[in-house]
PDB file of C-alpha atoms in Angstrom:
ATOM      1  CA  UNK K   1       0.000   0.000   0.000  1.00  0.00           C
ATOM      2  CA  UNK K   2       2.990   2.372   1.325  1.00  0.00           C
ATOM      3  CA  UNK K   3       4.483   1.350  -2.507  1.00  0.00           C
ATOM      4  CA  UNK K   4       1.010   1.739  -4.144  1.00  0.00           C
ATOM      5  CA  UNK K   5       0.972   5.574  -3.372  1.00  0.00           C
ATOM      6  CA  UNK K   6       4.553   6.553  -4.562  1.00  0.00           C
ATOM      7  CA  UNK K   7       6.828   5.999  -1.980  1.00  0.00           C
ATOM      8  CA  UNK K   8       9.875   3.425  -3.024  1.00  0.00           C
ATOM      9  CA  UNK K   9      13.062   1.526  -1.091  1.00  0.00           C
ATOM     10  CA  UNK K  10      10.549   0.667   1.644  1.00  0.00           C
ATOM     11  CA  UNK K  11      11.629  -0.454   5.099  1.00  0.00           C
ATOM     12  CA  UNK K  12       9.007  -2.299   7.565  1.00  0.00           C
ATOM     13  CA  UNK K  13      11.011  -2.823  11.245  1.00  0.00           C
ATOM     14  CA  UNK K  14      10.096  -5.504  14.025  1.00  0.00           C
ATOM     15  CA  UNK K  15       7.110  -6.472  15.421  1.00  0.00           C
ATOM     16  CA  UNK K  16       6.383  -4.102  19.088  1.00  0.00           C
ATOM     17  CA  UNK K  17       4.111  -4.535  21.464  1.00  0.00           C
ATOM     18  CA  UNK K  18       2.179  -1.472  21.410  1.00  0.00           C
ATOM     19  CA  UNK K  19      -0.188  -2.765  23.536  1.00  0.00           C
ATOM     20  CA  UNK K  20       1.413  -3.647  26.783  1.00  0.00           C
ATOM     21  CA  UNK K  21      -0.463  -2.497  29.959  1.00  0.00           C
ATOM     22  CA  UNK K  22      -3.386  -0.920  27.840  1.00  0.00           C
ATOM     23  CA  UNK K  23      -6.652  -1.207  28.178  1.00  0.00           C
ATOM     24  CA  UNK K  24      -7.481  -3.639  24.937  1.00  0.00           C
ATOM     25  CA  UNK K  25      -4.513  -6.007  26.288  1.00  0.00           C
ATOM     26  CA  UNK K  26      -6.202  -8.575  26.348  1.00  0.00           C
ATOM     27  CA  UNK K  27      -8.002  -8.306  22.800  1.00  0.00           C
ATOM     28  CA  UNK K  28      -4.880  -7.489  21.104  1.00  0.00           C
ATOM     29  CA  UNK K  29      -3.509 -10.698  22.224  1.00  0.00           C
ATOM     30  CA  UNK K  30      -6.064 -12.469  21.126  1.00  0.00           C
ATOM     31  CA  UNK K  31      -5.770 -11.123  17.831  1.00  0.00           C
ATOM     32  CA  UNK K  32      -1.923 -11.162  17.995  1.00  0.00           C
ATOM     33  CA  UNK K  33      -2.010  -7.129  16.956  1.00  0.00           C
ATOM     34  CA  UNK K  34       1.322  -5.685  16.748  1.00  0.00           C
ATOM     35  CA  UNK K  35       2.820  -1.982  15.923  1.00  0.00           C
ATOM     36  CA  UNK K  36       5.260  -1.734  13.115  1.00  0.00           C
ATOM     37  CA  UNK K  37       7.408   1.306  11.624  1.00  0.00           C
ATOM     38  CA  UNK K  38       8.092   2.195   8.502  1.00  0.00           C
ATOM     39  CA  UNK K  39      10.950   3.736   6.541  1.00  0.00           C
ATOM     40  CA  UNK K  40      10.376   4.956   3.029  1.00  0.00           C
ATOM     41  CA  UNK K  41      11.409   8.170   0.877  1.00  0.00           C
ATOM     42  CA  UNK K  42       9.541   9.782  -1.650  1.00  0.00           C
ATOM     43  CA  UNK K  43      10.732  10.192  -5.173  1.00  0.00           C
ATOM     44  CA  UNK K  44      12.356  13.511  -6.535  1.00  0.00           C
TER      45      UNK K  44
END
């Protein structure tokens, strides 16, 4: 998707727990949800 609107040499980092200690805890582990960041760059 990140490709699909332009952006190119995209990165996508580890897996985090962005959930830890939060109130939908236990649903996100249920659902294995997980945070990821992304690196990209926009072409000239």
């Amino acid at each position: 998707m990140i490709e699909m609107s332009g952006f190119e040499d995209v990165k996508i980092g580890p897996a985090v727990d962005t959930f830890g200690e939060a109130g939908g805890e236990p649903n996100a582990r249920a659902f294995e949800v997980f945070g990821y960041a992304f690196l990209a760059q926009k072409p000239r």
